[in-house]
Short mmCIF file of C-alpha atoms and ligand atoms in Angstrom, two decimals:
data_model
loop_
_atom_site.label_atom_id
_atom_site.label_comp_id
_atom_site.label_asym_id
_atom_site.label_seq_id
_atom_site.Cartn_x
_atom_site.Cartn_y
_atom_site.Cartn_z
CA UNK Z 103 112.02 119.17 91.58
CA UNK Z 104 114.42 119.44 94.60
CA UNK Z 105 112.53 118.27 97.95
CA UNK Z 106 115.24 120.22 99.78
CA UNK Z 107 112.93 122.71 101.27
CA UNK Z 108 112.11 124.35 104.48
CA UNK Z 109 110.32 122.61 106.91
CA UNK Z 110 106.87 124.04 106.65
CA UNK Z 111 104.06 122.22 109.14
CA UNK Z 112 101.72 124.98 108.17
CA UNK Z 113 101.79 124.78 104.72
CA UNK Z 114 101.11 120.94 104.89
CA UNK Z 115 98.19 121.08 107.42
CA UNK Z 116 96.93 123.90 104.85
CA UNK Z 117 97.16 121.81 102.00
CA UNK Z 118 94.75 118.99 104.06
CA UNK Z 119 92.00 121.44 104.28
CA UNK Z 120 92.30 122.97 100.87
CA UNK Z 121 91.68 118.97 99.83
CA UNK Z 122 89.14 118.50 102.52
CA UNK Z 123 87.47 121.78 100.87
CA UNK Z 124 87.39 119.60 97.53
CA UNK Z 125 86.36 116.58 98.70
CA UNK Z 126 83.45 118.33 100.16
CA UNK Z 127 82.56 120.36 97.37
CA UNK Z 128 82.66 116.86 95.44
CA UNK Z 129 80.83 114.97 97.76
CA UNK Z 130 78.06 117.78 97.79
CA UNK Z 131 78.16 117.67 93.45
CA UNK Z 132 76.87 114.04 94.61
CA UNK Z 133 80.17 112.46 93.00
CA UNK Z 134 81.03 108.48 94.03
CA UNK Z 135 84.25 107.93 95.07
CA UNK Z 136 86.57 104.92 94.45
CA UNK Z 137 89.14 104.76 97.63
CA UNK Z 138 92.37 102.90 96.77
CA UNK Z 139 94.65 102.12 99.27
CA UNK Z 140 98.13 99.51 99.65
CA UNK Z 141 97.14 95.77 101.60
CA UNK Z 142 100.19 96.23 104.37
CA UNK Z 143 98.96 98.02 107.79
CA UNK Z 144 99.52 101.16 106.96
CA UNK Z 145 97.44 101.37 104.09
CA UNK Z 146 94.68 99.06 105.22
CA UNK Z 147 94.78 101.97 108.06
CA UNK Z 148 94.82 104.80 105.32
CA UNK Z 149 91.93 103.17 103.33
CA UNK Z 150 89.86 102.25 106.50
CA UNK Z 151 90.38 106.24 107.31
CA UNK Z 152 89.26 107.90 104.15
CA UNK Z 153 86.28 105.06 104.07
CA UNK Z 154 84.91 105.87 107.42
CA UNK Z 155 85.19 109.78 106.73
CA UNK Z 156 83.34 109.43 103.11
CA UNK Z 157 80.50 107.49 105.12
CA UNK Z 158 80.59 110.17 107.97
CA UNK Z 159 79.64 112.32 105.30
CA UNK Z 160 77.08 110.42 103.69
CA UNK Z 161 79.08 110.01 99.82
CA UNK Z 162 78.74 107.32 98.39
CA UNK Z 163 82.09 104.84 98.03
CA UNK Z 164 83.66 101.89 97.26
CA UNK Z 165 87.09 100.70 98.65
CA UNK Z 166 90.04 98.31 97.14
CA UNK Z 167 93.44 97.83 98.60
CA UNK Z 168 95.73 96.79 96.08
CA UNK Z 169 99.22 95.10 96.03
CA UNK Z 170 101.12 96.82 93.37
CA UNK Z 171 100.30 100.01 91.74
CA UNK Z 172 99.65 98.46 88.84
CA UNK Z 173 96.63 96.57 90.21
CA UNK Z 174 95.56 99.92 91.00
CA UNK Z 175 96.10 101.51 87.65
CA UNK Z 176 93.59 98.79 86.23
CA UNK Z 177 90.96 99.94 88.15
CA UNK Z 178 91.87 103.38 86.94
CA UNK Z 179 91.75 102.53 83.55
CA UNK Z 180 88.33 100.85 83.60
CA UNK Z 181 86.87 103.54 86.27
CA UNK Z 182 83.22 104.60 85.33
CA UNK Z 183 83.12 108.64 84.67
CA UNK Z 184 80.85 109.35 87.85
CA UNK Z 185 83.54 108.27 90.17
CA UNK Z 186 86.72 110.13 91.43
CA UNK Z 187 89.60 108.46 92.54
CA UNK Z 188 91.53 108.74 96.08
CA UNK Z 189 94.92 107.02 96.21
CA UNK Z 190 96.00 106.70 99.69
CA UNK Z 191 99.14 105.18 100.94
CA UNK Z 192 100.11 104.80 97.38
CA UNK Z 193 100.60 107.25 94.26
CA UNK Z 194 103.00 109.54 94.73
CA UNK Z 195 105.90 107.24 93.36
CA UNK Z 196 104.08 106.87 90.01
CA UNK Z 197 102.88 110.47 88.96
CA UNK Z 198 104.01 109.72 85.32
CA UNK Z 199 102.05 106.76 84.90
CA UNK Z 200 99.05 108.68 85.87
CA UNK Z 201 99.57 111.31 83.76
CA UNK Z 202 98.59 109.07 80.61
CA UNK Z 203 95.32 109.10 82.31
CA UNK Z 204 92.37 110.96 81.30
CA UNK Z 205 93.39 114.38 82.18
CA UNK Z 206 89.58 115.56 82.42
CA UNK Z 207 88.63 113.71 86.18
CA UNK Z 208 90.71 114.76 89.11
CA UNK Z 209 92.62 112.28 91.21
CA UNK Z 210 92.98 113.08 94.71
CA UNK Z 211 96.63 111.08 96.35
CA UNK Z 212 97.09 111.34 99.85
CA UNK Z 213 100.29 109.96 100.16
CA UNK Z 214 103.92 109.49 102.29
CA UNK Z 215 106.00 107.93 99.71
CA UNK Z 216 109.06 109.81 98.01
CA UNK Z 217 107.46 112.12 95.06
CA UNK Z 218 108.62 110.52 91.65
CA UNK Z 219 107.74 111.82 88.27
CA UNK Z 220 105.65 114.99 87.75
CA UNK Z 221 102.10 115.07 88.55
CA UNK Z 222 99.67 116.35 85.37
CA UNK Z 223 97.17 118.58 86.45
CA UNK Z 224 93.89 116.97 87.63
CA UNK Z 225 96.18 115.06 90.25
CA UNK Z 226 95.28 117.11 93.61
CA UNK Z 227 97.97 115.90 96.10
CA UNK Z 228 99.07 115.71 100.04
CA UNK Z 229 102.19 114.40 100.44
CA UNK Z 230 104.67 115.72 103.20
CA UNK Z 231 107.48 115.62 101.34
CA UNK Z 232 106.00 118.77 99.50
CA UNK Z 233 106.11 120.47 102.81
CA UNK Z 234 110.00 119.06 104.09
CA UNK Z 235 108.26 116.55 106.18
CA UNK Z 236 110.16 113.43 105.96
CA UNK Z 237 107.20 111.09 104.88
CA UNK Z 238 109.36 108.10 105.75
CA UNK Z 239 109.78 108.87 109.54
CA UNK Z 240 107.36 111.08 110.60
CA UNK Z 241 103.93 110.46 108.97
CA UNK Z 242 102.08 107.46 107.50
CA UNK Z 243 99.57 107.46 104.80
CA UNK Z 244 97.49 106.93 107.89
CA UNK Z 245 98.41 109.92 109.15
CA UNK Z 246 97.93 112.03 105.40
CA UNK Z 247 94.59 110.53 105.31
CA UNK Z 248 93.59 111.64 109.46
CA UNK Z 249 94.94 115.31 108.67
CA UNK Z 250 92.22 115.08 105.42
CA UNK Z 251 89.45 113.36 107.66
CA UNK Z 252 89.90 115.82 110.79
CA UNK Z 253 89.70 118.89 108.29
CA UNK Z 254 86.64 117.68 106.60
CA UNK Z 255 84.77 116.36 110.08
CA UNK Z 256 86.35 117.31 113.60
CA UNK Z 257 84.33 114.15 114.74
CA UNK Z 258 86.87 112.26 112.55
CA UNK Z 259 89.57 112.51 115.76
CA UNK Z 260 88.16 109.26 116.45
CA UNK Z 261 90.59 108.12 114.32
CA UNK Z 262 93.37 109.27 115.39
CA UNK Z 263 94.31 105.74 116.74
CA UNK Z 264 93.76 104.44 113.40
CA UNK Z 265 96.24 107.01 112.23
CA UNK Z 266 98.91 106.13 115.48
CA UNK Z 267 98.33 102.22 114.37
CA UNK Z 268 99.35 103.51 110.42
CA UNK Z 269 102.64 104.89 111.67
CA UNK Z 270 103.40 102.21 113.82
CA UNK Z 271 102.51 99.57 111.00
CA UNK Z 272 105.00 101.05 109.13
CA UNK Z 273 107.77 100.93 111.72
CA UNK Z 274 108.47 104.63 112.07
CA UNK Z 275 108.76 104.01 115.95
CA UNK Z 276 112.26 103.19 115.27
CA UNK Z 277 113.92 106.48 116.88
CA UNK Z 278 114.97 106.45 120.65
CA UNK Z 279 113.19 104.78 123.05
CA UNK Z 280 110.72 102.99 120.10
CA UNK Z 281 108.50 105.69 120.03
CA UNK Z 282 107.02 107.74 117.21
CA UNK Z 283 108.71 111.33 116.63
CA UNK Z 284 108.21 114.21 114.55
CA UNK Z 285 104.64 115.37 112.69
CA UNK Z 286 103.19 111.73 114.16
CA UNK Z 287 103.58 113.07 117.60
CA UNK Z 288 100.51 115.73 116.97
CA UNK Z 289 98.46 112.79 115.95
CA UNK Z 290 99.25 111.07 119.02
CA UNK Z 291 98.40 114.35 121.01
CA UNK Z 292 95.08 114.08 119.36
CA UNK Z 293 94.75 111.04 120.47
CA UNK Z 294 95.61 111.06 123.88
CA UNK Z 295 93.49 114.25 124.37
CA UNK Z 296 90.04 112.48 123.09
CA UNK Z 297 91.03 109.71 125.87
CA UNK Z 298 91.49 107.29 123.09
CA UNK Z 299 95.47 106.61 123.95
CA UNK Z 300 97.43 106.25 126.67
CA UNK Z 301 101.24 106.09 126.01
CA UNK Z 302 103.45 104.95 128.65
CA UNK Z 303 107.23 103.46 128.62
CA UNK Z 304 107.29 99.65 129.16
CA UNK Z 305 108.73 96.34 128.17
CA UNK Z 306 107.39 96.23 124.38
CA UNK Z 307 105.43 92.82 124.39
CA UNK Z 308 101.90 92.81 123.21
CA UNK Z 309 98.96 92.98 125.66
CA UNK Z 310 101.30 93.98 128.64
CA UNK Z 311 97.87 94.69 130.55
CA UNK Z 312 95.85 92.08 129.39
CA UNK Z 313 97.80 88.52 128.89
CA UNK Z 314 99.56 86.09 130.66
CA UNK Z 315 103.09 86.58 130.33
CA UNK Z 316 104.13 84.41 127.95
CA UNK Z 317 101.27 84.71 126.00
CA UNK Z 318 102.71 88.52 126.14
CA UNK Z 319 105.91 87.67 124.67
CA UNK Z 320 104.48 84.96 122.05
CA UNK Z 321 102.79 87.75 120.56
CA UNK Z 322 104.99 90.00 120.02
CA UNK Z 323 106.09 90.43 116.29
CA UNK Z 324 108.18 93.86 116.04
CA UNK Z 325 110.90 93.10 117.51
CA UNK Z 326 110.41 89.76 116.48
CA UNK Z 327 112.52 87.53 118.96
CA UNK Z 328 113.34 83.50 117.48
CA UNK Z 329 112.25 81.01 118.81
CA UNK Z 330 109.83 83.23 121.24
CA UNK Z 331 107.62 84.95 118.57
CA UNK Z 332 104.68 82.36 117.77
CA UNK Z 333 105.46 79.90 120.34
CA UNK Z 334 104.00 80.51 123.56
CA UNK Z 335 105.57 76.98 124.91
CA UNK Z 336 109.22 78.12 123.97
CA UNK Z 337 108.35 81.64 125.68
CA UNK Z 338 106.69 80.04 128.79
CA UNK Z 339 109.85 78.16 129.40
CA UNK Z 340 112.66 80.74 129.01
CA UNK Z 341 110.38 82.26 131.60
CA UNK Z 342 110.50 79.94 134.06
CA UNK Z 343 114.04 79.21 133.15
CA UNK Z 344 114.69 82.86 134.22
CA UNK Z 345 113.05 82.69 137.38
CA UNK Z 346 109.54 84.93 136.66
CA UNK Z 347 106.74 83.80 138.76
CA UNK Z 348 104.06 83.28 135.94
CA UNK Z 349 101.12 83.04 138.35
CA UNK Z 350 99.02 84.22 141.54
CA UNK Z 351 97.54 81.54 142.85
CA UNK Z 352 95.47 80.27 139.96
CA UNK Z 353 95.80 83.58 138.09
CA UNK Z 354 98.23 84.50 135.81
CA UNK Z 355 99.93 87.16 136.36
CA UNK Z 356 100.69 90.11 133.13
CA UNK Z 357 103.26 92.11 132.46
CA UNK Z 358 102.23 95.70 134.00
CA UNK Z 359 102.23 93.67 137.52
CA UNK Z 360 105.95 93.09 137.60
CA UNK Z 361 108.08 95.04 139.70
CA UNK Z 362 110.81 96.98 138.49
CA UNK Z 363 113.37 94.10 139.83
CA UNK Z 364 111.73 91.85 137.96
CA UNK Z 365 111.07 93.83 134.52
CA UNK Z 366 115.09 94.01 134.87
CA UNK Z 367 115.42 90.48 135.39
CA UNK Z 368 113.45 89.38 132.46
CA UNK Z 369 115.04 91.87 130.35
CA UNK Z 370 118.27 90.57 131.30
CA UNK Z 371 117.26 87.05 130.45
CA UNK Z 372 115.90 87.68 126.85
CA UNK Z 373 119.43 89.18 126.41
CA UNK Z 374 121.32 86.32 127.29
CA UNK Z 375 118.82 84.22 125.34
CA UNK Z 376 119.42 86.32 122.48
CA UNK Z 377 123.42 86.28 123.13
CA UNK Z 378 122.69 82.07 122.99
CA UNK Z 379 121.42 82.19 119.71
CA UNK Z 380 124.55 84.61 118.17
CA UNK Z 381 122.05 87.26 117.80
CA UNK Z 382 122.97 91.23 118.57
CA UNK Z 383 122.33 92.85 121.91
CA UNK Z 384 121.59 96.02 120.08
CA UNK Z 385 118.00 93.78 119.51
CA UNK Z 386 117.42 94.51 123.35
CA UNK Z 387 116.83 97.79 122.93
CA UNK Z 388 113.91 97.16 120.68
CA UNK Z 389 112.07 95.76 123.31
CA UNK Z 390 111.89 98.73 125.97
CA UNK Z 391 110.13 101.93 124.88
CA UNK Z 392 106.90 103.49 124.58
CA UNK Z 393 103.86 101.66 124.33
CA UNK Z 394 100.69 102.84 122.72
CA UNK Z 395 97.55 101.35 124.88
CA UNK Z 396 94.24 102.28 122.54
CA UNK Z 397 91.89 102.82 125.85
CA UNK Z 398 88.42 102.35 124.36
CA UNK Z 399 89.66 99.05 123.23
CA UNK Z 400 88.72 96.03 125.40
CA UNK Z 401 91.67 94.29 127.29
CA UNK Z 402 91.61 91.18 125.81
CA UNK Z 403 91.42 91.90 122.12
CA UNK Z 404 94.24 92.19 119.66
CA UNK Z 405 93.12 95.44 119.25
CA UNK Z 406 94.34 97.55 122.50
CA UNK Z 407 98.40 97.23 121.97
CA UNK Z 408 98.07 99.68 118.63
CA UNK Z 409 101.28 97.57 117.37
CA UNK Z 410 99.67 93.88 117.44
CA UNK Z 411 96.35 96.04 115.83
CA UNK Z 412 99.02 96.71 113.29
CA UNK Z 413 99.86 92.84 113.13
CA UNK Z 414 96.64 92.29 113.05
CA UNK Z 415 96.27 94.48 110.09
CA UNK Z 416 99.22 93.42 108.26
CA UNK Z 417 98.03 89.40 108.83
CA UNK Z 418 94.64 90.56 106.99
CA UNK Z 419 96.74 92.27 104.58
CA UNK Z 420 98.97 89.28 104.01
CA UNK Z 421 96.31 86.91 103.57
CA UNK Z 422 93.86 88.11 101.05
CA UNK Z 423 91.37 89.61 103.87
CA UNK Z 424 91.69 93.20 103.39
CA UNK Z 425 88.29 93.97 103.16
CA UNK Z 426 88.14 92.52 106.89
CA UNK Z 427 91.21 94.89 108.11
CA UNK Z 428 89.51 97.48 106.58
CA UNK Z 429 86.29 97.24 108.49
CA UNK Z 430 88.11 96.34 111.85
CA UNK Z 431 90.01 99.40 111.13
CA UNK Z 432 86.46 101.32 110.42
CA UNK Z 433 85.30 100.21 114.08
CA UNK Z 434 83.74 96.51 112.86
CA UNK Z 435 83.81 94.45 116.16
CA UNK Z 436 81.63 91.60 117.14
CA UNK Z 437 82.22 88.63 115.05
CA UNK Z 438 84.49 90.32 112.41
CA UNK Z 439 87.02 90.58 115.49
CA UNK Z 440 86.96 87.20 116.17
CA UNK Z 441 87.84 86.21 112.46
CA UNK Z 442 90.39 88.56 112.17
CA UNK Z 443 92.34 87.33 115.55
CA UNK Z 444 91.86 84.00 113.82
CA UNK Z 445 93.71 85.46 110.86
CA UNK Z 446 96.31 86.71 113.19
CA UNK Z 447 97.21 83.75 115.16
CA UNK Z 448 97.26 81.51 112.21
CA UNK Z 449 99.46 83.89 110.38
CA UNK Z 450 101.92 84.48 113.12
CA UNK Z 451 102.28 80.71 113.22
CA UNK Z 452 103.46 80.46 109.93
CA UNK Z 453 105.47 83.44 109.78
CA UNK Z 454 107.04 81.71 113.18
CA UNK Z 455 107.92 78.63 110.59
CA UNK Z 456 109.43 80.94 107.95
CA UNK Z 457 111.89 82.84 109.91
CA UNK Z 458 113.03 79.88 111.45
CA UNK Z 459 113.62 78.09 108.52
CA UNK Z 460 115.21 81.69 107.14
CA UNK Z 461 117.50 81.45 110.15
CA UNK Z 462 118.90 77.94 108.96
CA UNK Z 463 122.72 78.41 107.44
CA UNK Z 464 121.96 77.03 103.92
CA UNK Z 465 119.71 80.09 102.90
CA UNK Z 466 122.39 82.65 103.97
CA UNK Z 467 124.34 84.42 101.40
CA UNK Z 468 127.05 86.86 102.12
CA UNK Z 469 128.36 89.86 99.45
CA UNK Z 470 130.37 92.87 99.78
CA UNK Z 471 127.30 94.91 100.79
CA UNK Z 472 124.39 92.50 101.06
CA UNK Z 473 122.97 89.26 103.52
CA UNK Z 474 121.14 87.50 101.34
CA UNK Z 475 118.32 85.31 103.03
CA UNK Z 476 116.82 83.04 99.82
CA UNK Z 477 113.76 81.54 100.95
CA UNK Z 478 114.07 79.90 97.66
CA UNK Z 479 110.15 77.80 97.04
CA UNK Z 480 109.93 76.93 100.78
CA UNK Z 481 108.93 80.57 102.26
CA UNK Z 482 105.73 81.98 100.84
CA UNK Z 483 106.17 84.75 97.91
CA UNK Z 484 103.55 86.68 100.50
CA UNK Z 485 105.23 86.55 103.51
CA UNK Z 486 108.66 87.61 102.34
CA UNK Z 487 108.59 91.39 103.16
CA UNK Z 488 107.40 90.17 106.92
CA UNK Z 489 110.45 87.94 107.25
CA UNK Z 490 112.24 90.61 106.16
CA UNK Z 491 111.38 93.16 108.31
CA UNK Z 492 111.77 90.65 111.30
CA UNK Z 493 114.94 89.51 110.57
CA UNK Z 494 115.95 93.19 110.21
CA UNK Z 495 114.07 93.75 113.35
CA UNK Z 496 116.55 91.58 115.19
CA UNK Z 497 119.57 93.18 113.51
CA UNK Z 498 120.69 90.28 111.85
CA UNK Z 499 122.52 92.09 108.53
CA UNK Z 500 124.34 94.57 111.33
CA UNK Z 501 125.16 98.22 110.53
CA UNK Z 502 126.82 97.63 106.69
CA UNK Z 503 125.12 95.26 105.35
CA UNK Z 504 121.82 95.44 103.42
CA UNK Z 505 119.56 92.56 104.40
CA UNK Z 506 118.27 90.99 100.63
CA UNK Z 507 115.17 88.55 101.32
CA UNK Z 508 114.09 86.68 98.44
CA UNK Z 509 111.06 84.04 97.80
CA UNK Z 510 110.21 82.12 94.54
CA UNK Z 511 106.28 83.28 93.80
CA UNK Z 512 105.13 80.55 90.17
CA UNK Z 513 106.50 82.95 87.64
CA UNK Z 514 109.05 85.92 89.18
CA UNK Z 515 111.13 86.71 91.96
CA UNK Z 516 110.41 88.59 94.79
CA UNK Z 517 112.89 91.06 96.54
CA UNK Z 518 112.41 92.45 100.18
CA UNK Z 519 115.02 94.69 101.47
CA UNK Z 520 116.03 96.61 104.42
CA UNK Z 521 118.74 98.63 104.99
CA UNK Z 522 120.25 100.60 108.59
CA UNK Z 523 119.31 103.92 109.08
CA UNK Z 524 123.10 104.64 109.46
CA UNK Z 525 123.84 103.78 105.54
CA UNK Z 526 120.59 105.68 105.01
CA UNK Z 527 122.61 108.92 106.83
CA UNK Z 528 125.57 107.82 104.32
CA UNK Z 529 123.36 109.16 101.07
CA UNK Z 530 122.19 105.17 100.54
CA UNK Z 531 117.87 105.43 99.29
CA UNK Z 532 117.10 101.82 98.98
CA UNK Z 533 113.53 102.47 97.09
CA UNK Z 534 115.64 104.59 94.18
CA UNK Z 535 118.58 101.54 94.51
CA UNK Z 536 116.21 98.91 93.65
CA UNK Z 537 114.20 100.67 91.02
CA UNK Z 538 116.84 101.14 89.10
CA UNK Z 539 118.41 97.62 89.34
CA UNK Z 540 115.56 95.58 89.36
CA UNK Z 541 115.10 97.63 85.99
CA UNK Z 542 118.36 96.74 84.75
CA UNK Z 543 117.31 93.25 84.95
CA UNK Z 544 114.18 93.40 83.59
CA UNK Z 545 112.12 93.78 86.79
CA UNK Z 546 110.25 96.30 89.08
CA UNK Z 547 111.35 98.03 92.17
CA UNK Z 548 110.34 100.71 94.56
CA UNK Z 549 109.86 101.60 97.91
CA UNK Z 550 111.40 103.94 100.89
CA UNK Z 551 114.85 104.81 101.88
CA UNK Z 552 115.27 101.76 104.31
CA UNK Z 553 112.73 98.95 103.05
CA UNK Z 554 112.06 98.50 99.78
CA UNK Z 555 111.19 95.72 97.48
CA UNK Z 556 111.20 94.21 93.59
CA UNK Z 557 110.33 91.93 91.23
CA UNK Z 558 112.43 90.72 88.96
CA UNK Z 559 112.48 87.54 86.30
CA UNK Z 560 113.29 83.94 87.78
CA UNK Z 561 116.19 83.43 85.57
CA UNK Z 562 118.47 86.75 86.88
CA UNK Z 563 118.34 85.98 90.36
CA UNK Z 564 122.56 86.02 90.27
CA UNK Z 565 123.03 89.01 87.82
CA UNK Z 566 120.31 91.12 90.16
CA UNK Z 567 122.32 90.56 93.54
CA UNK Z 568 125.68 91.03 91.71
CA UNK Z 569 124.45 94.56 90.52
CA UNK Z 570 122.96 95.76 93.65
CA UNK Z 571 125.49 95.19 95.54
CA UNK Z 572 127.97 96.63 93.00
CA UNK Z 573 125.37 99.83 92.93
CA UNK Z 574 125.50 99.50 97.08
CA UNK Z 575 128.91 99.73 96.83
CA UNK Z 576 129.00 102.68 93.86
CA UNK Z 577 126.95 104.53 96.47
CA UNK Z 578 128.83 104.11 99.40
CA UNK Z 579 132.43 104.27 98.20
CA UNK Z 580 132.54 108.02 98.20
CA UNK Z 581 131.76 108.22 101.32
CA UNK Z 582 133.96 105.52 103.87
MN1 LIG E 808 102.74 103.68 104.26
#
């Protein structure tokens, strides 16, 4: 079908409640519900959304976030009759694999992803593409599930942050001035009107309010800055290097405190420190923009910057502890918190290590159309979509080039990609690209216009990179 179609905001909040209406008349049939949702931030956020508004509603549930569709499918296949199924974050790019499903139980997707395939009949489906809402910019799976949850329960705005955190997880801040535009900016309304969110334009480094300085700029993961990122002793020194006062007295000082002068100052010096290292200027620009402050959260958790809550997500994501993203995302607190920050800071460590080692010479490949970064056996299989997005974060593969991140896992390949939104603009969709190659070769592939990902055999490592960027470069040449 042709997703060239009018713009229609109505039609897609409509759509939520005529699936709300379901859900409820399921819940009240006294169905069970089996909530599937994808282990990044986003769809740790989606599942933790569609969880809390099942136990709102007193129906009875159990969640799994999943890495692959696949993984998913199996739990499909083996699914006892009295549950139904809600894919969230995840679905939409595989309706013809669910369509050799039993036909007789309905499956509810509340999805973002590109529509691929047709959906059979007893799928019942939200997805803004449907609607000629650009899924990939302007609403999360977070943000499918919230309009679901605030149609069934208008209590479930108090997730609204959950839904801001979903978005943000999956980067679609990346307009002007970092913040989030388009169908995600009524879910930040919400937000802000329940007093959950404040929004104001700052210097982008996590805990602006809250943390010493260069603890500030340690944490920060998107933009990801070299060097800085994971290593509060490299950060504390460019600071003093650049002439910040770092204290009061015997307090440190944070990053809401400086003046204007000195907001310019330290700006001024991450640029030149980024200019040091051969790195972009256009990086700079990542760092200033709006920041999303979740109110209700206390200052000194990774929770009240909604982009390190994303981190934090994606860390618990990353590392096998879903099910603890999931309830942090629910509301869990207390000592669940303090596990998950411990997840966090050990995982932003080692990410630290793997983009430095990915910024070494010897694991840089250059084609036609691609920078290829091979963390060959020495970067975790797990962490290679995070190194990509951070290297693509600090612009590294420029405007042309796609940025091809691959890691060794014990018996395949896997392929992170990212591409600019400028060869986006030029017709390039990076999911459909590496579907079909990593096909070609034997593999899988999928994902959204700008980052997308694969997995192909060990053995055509060459032949895959030669293809895509000969496809790249089919793509492209008709139009520079
Ligand atoms: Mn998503």
């Amino acid at each position: 079908m042709s997703l060239d179609i009018f713009r229609d905001e109505r039609g897609f909040l409509s759509r939520a409640r005529e699936i709300a209406e379901k859900i409820r008349f399921l819940i009240d049939e006294g169905s069970k519900f089996l909530v599937i949702c994808h282990v990044d931030a986003d769809g740790l956020s989606s599942g933790a959304i569609v969880s809390a508004m099942l136990l709102r509603d007193n129906a009875r549930f159990v969640t799994r976030a999943v890495g692959e569709f696949e993984d998913a499918l199996k739990y499909l296949v083996d699914l006892p009759a009295a549950y139904i199924p809600i894919l969230v974050d995840m679905g939409s790019g595989y309706l013809n694999e669910l369509s050799k499903l039993s036909p007789s139980r309905p499956i509810i997707i509340l999805d973002h992803h590109e529509p691929m395939g047709s959906a059979p009949a007893n799928v019942i489906q939200l997805n803004p593409h449907f609607h000629g809402i650009n899924g990939s910019e302007e609403v999360s799976g977070a943000g499918v599930a919230y309009l679901v949850a605030k149609a069934l329960n208008e209590e479930n705005i108090l997730l609204s942050p959950v839904a801001v955190t979903g978005a943000l997880g999956d980067l679609q801040d990346r307009f002007d001035g970092r913040s989030l535009h388009g169908f995600n900016e009524r879910i930040v309304e919400d937000a802000v009107k329940a007093g959950l969110l404040r929004v104001e334009e700052d210097l982008l480094f996590y805990g602006r309010s809250s943390k010493p300085i260069h603890v500030a700029m340690a944490s920060t993961m998107n933009p990801f800055i070299v060097g800085i990122s994971g290593n509060e002793a490299n950060a504390y020194s460019l600071l003093t290097e650049i002439g910040i006062r770092v204290k009061d007295d015997d307090r440190w000082r944070v990053l809401s405190e400086l003046s204007e002068d000195e907001k310019k100052q330290l700006y001024n010096g991450i640029l030149k420190y980024l200019a040091s290292l051969g790195l972009p200027p256009s990086m700079a620009r990542e760092l200033v923009g709006k920041v999303y402050e979740l109110t209700m959260e206390e200052p000194w958790t990774y929770l009240r910057d909604a982009r390190e809550f994303a981190s934090l997500l994606n860390a618990c994501g990353k590392t096998g502890n879903e099910w603890l993203g999931i309830s942090i995302a629910m509301g869990g607190r207390g000592a669940l918190l303090e596990e998950a920050q411990r997840v966090l800071e050990d995982y932003r460590r080692r990410l630290a290590e793997a983009i430095e080692y990915a910024m070494r010479d010897e694991c840089r490949q250059e084609l036609k159309n691609l920078l290829v970064i091979d963390g060959g056996g020495v970067i975790d299989d797990r962490l290679i979509s995070s190194v990509a997005s951070m290297l693509s974060s600090m612009g590294l593969q420029g405007d042309k080039h796609i940025l091809v991140a691959l890691a060794q896992s014990e018996d395949s390949i896997k392929v992170s990609a990212r591409a600019s939104r400028k060869l986006v603009e030029m017709g390039l969709n990076l999911g459909k690209l590496l579907a079909e190659v990593a096909e070609l070769v034997g593999g899988r592939g999928g994902g959204h216009d700008v980052a997308a990902g694969a997995s192909i055999p060990k053995t055509r490592k060459a032949l895959f990179l030669l293809e895509l960027d000969r496809a790249v470069e089919e793509k492209l040449s008709g139009t520079r």
